[in-house]
PDB file of C-alpha atoms in Angstrom:
ATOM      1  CA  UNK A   1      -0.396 -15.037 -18.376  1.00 50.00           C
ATOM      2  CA  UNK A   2      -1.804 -18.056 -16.024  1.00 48.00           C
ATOM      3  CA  UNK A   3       0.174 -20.403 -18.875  1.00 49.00           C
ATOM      4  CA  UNK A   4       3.366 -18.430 -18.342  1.00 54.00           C
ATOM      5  CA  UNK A   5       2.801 -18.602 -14.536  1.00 54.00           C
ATOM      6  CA  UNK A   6       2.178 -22.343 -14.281  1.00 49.00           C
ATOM      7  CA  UNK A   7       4.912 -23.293 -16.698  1.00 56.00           C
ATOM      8  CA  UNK A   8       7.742 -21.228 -14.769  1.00 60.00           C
ATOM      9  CA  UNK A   9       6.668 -22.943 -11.083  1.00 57.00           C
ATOM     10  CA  UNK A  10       6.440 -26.284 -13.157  1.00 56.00           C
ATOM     11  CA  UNK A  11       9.528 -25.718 -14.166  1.00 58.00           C
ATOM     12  CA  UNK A  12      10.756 -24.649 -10.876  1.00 54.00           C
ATOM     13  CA  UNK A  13       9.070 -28.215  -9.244  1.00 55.00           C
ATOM     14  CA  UNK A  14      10.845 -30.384 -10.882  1.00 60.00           C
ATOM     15  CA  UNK A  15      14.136 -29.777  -9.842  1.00 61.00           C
ATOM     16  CA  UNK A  16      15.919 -30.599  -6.457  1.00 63.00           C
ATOM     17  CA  UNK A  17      15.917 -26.610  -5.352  1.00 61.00           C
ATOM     18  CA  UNK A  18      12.039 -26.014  -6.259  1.00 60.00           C
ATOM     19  CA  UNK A  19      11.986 -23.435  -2.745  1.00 63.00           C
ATOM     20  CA  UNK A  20      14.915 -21.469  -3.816  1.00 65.00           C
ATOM     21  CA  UNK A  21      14.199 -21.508  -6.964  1.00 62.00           C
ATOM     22  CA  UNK A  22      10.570 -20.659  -6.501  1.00 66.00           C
ATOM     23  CA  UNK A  23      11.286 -18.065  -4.063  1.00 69.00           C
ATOM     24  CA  UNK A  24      11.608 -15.275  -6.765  1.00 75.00           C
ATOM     25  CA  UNK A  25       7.834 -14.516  -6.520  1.00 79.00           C
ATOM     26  CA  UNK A  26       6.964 -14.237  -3.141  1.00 81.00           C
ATOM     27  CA  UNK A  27       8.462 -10.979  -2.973  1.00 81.00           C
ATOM     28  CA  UNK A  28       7.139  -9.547  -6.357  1.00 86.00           C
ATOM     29  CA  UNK A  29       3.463 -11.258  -5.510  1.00 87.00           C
ATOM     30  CA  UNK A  30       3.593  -9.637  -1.770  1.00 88.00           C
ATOM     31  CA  UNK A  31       4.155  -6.246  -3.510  1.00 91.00           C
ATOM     32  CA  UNK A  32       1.029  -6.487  -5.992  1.00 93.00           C
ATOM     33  CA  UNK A  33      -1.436  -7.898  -3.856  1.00 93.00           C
ATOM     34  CA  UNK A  34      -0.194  -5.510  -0.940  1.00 93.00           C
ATOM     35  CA  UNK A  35      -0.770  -2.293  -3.986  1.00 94.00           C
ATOM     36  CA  UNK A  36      -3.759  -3.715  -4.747  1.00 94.00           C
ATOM     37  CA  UNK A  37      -4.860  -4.181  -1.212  1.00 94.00           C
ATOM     38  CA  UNK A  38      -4.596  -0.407  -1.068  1.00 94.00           C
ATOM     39  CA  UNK A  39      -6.244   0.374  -4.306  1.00 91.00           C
ATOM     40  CA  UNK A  40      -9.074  -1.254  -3.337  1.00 92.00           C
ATOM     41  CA  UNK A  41      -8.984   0.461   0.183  1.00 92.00           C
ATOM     42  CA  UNK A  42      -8.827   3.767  -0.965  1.00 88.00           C
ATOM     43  CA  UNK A  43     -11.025   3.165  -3.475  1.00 85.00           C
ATOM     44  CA  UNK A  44     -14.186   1.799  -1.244  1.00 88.00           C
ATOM     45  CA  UNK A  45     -13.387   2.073   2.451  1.00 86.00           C
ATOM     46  CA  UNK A  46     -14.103   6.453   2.373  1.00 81.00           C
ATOM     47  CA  UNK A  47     -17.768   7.057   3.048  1.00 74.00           C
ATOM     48  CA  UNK A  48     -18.217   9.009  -0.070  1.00 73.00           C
ATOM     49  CA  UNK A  49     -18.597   8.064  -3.654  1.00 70.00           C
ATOM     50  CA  UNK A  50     -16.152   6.066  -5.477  1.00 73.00           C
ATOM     51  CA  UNK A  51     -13.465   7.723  -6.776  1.00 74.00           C
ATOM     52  CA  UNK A  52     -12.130   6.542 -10.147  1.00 74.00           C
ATOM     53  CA  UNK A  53      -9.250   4.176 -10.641  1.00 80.00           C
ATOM     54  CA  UNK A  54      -6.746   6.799 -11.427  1.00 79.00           C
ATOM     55  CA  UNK A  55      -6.802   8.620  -8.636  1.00 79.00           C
ATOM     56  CA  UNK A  56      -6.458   6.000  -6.128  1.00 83.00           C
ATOM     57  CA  UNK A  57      -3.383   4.647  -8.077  1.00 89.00           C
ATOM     58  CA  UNK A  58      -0.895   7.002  -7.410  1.00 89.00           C
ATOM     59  CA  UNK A  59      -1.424   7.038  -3.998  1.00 92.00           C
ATOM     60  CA  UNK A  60      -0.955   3.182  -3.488  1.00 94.00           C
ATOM     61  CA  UNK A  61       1.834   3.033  -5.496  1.00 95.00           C
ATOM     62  CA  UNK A  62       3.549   5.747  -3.198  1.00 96.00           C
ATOM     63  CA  UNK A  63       2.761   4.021  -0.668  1.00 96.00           C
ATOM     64  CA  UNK A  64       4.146   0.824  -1.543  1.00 96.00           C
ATOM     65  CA  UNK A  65       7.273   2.125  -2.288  1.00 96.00           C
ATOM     66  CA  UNK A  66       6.809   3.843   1.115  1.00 97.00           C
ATOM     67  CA  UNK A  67       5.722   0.780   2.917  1.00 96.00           C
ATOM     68  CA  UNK A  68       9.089  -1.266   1.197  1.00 95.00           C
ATOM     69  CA  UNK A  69      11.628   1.190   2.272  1.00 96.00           C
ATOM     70  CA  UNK A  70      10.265   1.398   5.837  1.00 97.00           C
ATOM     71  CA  UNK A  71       9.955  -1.842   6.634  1.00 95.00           C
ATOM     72  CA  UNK A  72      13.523  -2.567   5.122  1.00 94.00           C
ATOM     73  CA  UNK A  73      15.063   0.489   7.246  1.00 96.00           C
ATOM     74  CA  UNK A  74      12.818  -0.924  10.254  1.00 95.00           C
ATOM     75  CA  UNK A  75      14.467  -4.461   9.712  1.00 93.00           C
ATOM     76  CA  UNK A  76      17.931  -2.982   9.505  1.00 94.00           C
ATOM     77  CA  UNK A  77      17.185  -0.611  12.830  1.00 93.00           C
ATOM     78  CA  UNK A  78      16.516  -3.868  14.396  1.00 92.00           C
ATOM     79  CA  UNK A  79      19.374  -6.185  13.075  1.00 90.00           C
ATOM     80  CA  UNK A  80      21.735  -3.142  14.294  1.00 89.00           C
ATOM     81  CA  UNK A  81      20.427  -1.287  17.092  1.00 87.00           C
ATOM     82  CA  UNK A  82      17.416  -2.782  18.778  1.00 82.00           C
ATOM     83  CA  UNK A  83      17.799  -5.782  21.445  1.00 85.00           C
ATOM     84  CA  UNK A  84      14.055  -6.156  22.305  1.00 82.00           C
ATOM     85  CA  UNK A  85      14.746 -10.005  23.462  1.00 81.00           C
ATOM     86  CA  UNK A  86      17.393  -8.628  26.026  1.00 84.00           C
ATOM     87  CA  UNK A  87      14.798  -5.900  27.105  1.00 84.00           C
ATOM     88  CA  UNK A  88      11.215  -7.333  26.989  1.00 86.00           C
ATOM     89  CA  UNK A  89      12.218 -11.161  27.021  1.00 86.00           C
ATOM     90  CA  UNK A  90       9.548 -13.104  25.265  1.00 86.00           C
ATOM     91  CA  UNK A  91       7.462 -10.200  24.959  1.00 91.00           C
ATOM     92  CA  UNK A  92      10.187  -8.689  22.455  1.00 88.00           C
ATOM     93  CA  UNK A  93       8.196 -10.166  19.594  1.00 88.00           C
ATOM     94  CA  UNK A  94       4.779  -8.801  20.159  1.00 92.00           C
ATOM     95  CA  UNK A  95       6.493  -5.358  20.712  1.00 91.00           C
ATOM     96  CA  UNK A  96       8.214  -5.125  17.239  1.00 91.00           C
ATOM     97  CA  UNK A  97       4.837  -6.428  15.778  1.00 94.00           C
ATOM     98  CA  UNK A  98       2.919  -3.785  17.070  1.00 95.00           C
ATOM     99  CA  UNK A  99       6.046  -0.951  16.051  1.00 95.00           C
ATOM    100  CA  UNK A 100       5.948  -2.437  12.883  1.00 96.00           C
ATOM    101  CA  UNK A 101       1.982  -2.483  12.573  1.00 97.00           C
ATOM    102  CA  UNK A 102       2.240   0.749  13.530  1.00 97.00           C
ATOM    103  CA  UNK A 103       4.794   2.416  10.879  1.00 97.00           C
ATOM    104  CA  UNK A 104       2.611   0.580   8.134  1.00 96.00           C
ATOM    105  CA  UNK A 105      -0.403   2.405   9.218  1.00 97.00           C
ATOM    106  CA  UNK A 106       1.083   5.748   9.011  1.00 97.00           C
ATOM    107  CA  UNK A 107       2.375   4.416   5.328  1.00 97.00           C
ATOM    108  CA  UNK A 108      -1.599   3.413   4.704  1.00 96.00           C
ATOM    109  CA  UNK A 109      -2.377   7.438   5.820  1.00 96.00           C
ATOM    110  CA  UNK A 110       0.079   8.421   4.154  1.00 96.00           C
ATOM    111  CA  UNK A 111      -0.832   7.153   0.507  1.00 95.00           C
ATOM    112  CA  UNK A 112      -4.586   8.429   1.372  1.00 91.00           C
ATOM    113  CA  UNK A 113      -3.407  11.719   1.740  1.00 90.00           C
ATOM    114  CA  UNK A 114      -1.569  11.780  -1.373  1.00 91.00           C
ATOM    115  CA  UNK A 115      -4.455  10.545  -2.933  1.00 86.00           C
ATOM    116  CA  UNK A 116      -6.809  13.369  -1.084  1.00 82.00           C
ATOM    117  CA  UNK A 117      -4.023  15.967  -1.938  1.00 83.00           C
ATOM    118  CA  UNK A 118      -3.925  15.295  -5.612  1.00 80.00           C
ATOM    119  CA  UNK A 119      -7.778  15.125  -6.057  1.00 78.00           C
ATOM    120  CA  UNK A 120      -8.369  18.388  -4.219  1.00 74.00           C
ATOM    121  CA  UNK A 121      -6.095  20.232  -6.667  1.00 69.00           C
ATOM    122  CA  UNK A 122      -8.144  19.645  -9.098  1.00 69.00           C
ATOM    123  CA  UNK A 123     -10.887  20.898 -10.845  1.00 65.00           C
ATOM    124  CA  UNK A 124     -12.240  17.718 -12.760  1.00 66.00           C
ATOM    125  CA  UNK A 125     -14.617  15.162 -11.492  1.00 62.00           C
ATOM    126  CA  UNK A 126     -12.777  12.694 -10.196  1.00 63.00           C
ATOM    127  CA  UNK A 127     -15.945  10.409  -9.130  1.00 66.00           C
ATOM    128  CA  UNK A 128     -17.625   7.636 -10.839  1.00 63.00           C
ATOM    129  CA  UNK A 129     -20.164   8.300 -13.379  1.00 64.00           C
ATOM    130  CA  UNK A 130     -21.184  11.220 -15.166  1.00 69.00           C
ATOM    131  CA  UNK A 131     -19.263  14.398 -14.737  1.00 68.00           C
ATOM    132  CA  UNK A 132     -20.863  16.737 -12.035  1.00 64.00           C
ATOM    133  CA  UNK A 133     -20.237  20.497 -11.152  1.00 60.00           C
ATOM    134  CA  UNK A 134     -18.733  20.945  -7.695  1.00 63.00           C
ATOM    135  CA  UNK A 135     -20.640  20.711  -5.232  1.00 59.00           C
ATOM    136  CA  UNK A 136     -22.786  17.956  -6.707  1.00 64.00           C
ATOM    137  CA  UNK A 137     -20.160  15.157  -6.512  1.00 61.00           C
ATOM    138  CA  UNK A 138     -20.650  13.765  -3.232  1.00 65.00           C
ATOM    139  CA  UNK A 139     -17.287  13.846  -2.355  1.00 63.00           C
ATOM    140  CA  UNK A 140     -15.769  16.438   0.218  1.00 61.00           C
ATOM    141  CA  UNK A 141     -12.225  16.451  -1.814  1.00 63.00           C
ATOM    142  CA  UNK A 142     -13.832  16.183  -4.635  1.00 59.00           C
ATOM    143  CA  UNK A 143     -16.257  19.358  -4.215  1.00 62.00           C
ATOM    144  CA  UNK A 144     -13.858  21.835  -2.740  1.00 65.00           C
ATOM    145  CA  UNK A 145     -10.645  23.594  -3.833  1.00 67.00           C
ATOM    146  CA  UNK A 146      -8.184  23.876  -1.438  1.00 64.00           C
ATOM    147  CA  UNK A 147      -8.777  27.333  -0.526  1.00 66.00           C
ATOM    148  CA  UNK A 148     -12.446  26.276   0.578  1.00 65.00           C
ATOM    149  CA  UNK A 149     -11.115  24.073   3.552  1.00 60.00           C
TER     150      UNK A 149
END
Protein backbone atom coordinates (compact mmCIF):
# COMPACT_ATOMS: atom_id res chain seq x y z
CA UNK A 1 0.00 0.00 0.00
CA UNK A 2 2.84 2.69 1.15
CA UNK A 3 4.60 1.49 -2.46
CA UNK A 4 1.39 2.25 -4.32
CA UNK A 5 1.07 5.56 -2.37
CA UNK A 6 4.60 6.84 -2.97
CA UNK A 7 4.72 5.79 -6.59
CA UNK A 8 1.33 7.67 -7.55
CA UNK A 9 2.62 11.22 -5.72
CA UNK A 10 6.06 10.40 -7.46
CA UNK A 11 4.42 10.21 -10.31
CA UNK A 12 2.34 13.17 -9.69
CA UNK A 13 5.91 15.32 -8.77
CA UNK A 14 7.38 15.09 -11.66
CA UNK A 15 5.24 16.79 -13.86
CA UNK A 16 4.58 20.62 -14.30
CA UNK A 17 0.84 20.29 -12.54
CA UNK A 18 2.14 18.14 -9.39
CA UNK A 19 -0.77 20.43 -7.08
CA UNK A 20 -3.56 19.68 -9.37
CA UNK A 21 -2.64 16.66 -10.03
CA UNK A 22 -1.92 15.73 -6.47
CA UNK A 23 -4.97 17.27 -5.25
CA UNK A 24 -7.08 14.02 -5.68
CA UNK A 25 -6.18 12.88 -2.11
CA UNK A 26 -6.68 15.56 0.08
CA UNK A 27 -10.24 15.08 -0.06
CA UNK A 28 -10.31 11.18 0.19
CA UNK A 29 -7.38 11.43 3.10
CA UNK A 30 -9.56 14.29 5.03
CA UNK A 31 -12.48 11.77 4.97
CA UNK A 32 -10.47 8.71 6.56
CA UNK A 33 -8.56 10.37 9.06
CA UNK A 34 -11.75 12.56 9.96
CA UNK A 35 -13.78 8.59 10.29
CA UNK A 36 -11.10 7.50 12.07
CA UNK A 37 -10.87 10.51 14.28
CA UNK A 38 -14.35 9.47 15.35
CA UNK A 39 -13.74 5.82 15.72
CA UNK A 40 -11.27 6.40 17.99
CA UNK A 41 -13.47 9.02 19.89
CA UNK A 42 -16.25 6.94 20.38
CA UNK A 43 -14.31 4.24 21.06
CA UNK A 44 -12.17 5.77 24.20
CA UNK A 45 -13.43 9.23 25.09
CA UNK A 46 -16.99 7.50 27.12
CA UNK A 47 -16.08 6.83 30.72
CA UNK A 48 -17.04 3.26 30.50
CA UNK A 49 -15.37 0.24 29.07
CA UNK A 50 -14.31 -0.02 25.59
CA UNK A 51 -16.69 -0.94 23.32
CA UNK A 52 -15.59 -3.18 20.44
CA UNK A 53 -14.64 -2.00 17.00
CA UNK A 54 -17.89 -2.84 15.41
CA UNK A 55 -19.99 -0.95 17.18
CA UNK A 56 -18.28 2.27 17.02
CA UNK A 57 -18.04 1.87 13.17
CA UNK A 58 -21.31 2.42 12.09
CA UNK A 59 -21.75 5.31 13.92
CA UNK A 60 -18.64 7.18 12.45
CA UNK A 61 -19.33 6.25 9.21
CA UNK A 62 -22.89 7.92 9.56
CA UNK A 63 -21.49 10.53 10.68
CA UNK A 64 -19.09 11.20 8.09
CA UNK A 65 -21.44 11.02 5.55
CA UNK A 66 -23.40 13.37 7.88
CA UNK A 67 -20.56 15.68 8.52
CA UNK A 68 -19.87 15.80 4.28
CA UNK A 69 -23.33 16.70 3.35
CA UNK A 70 -23.59 19.43 6.01
CA UNK A 71 -20.74 21.12 5.53
CA UNK A 72 -21.34 21.05 1.63
CA UNK A 73 -25.10 22.40 2.17
CA UNK A 74 -23.45 24.91 4.83
CA UNK A 75 -20.92 26.07 2.04
CA UNK A 76 -23.67 26.42 -0.52
CA UNK A 77 -26.07 28.40 2.24
CA UNK A 78 -23.19 30.68 2.36
CA UNK A 79 -22.12 31.10 -1.37
CA UNK A 80 -26.05 31.88 -1.90
CA UNK A 81 -27.65 33.40 0.95
CA UNK A 82 -25.35 34.52 3.71
CA UNK A 83 -23.35 38.01 3.46
CA UNK A 84 -21.58 37.81 6.88
CA UNK A 85 -18.68 40.32 5.49
CA UNK A 86 -21.51 42.94 4.71
CA UNK A 87 -23.01 42.25 8.26
CA UNK A 88 -20.19 41.57 10.80
CA UNK A 89 -17.24 43.15 8.69
CA UNK A 90 -14.05 41.44 9.63
CA UNK A 91 -15.67 39.59 12.25
CA UNK A 92 -17.71 37.65 9.41
CA UNK A 93 -15.02 34.98 9.48
CA UNK A 94 -14.87 34.03 13.08
CA UNK A 95 -18.75 33.90 12.97
CA UNK A 96 -19.05 31.21 10.18
CA UNK A 97 -16.18 29.34 12.06
CA UNK A 98 -17.94 29.06 15.09
CA UNK A 99 -21.60 28.13 12.94
CA UNK A 100 -19.65 25.75 11.26
CA UNK A 101 -17.86 24.32 14.51
CA UNK A 102 -21.00 24.19 15.74
CA UNK A 103 -23.08 22.01 13.04
CA UNK A 104 -20.01 19.51 13.20
CA UNK A 105 -20.54 19.00 16.82
CA UNK A 106 -24.09 18.15 16.57
CA UNK A 107 -22.79 15.66 13.55
CA UNK A 108 -20.08 14.27 16.36
CA UNK A 109 -23.52 13.71 18.80
CA UNK A 110 -25.13 12.61 16.36
CA UNK A 111 -22.94 9.49 15.26
CA UNK A 112 -22.62 8.74 19.23
CA UNK A 113 -26.11 8.33 19.46
CA UNK A 114 -26.37 6.06 16.66
CA UNK A 115 -23.75 4.22 18.09
CA UNK A 116 -25.59 4.26 21.78
CA UNK A 117 -28.92 3.45 19.91
CA UNK A 118 -27.69 0.41 18.13
CA UNK A 119 -25.80 -1.07 21.19
CA UNK A 120 -28.78 -0.67 23.51
CA UNK A 121 -30.93 -2.81 21.19
CA UNK A 122 -29.08 -5.40 21.77
CA UNK A 123 -28.69 -8.18 23.83
CA UNK A 124 -24.95 -9.25 23.17
CA UNK A 125 -21.90 -7.96 24.87
CA UNK A 126 -20.75 -5.45 23.00
CA UNK A 127 -17.57 -4.67 25.38
CA UNK A 128 -14.08 -5.78 25.22
CA UNK A 129 -13.11 -9.02 26.59
CA UNK A 130 -14.93 -11.89 27.71
CA UNK A 131 -18.64 -11.99 27.29
CA UNK A 132 -20.52 -10.80 30.51
CA UNK A 133 -24.28 -11.07 31.57
CA UNK A 134 -25.96 -7.67 31.81
CA UNK A 135 -25.39 -5.95 34.36
CA UNK A 136 -21.77 -6.99 34.69
CA UNK A 137 -20.45 -5.12 31.60
CA UNK A 138 -19.62 -1.86 32.88
CA UNK A 139 -21.29 -0.12 30.38
CA UNK A 140 -24.71 1.78 30.97
CA UNK A 141 -25.86 1.00 27.13
CA UNK A 142 -24.41 -1.92 27.28
CA UNK A 143 -26.26 -3.30 30.57
CA UNK A 144 -29.75 -2.09 29.93
CA UNK A 145 -32.48 -2.71 27.32
CA UNK A 146 -34.23 0.07 26.27
CA UNK A 147 -37.20 -0.43 28.28
CA UNK A 148 -34.90 -0.16 31.51
CA UNK A 149 -34.07 3.62 30.84
Amino acid sequence: MRVVFARSIGCCNESKNAPQNASWITWPSLLLLFNLCLSLLYKYAPNRKSAKWRWVTPGSFIATVIWILASSAFSFYLDEFARYDETYGSVGGIIILLMWLYISAYVVLIGAEINAAAELETAADSTIGDDKLMGERDAVVADNKPRDL
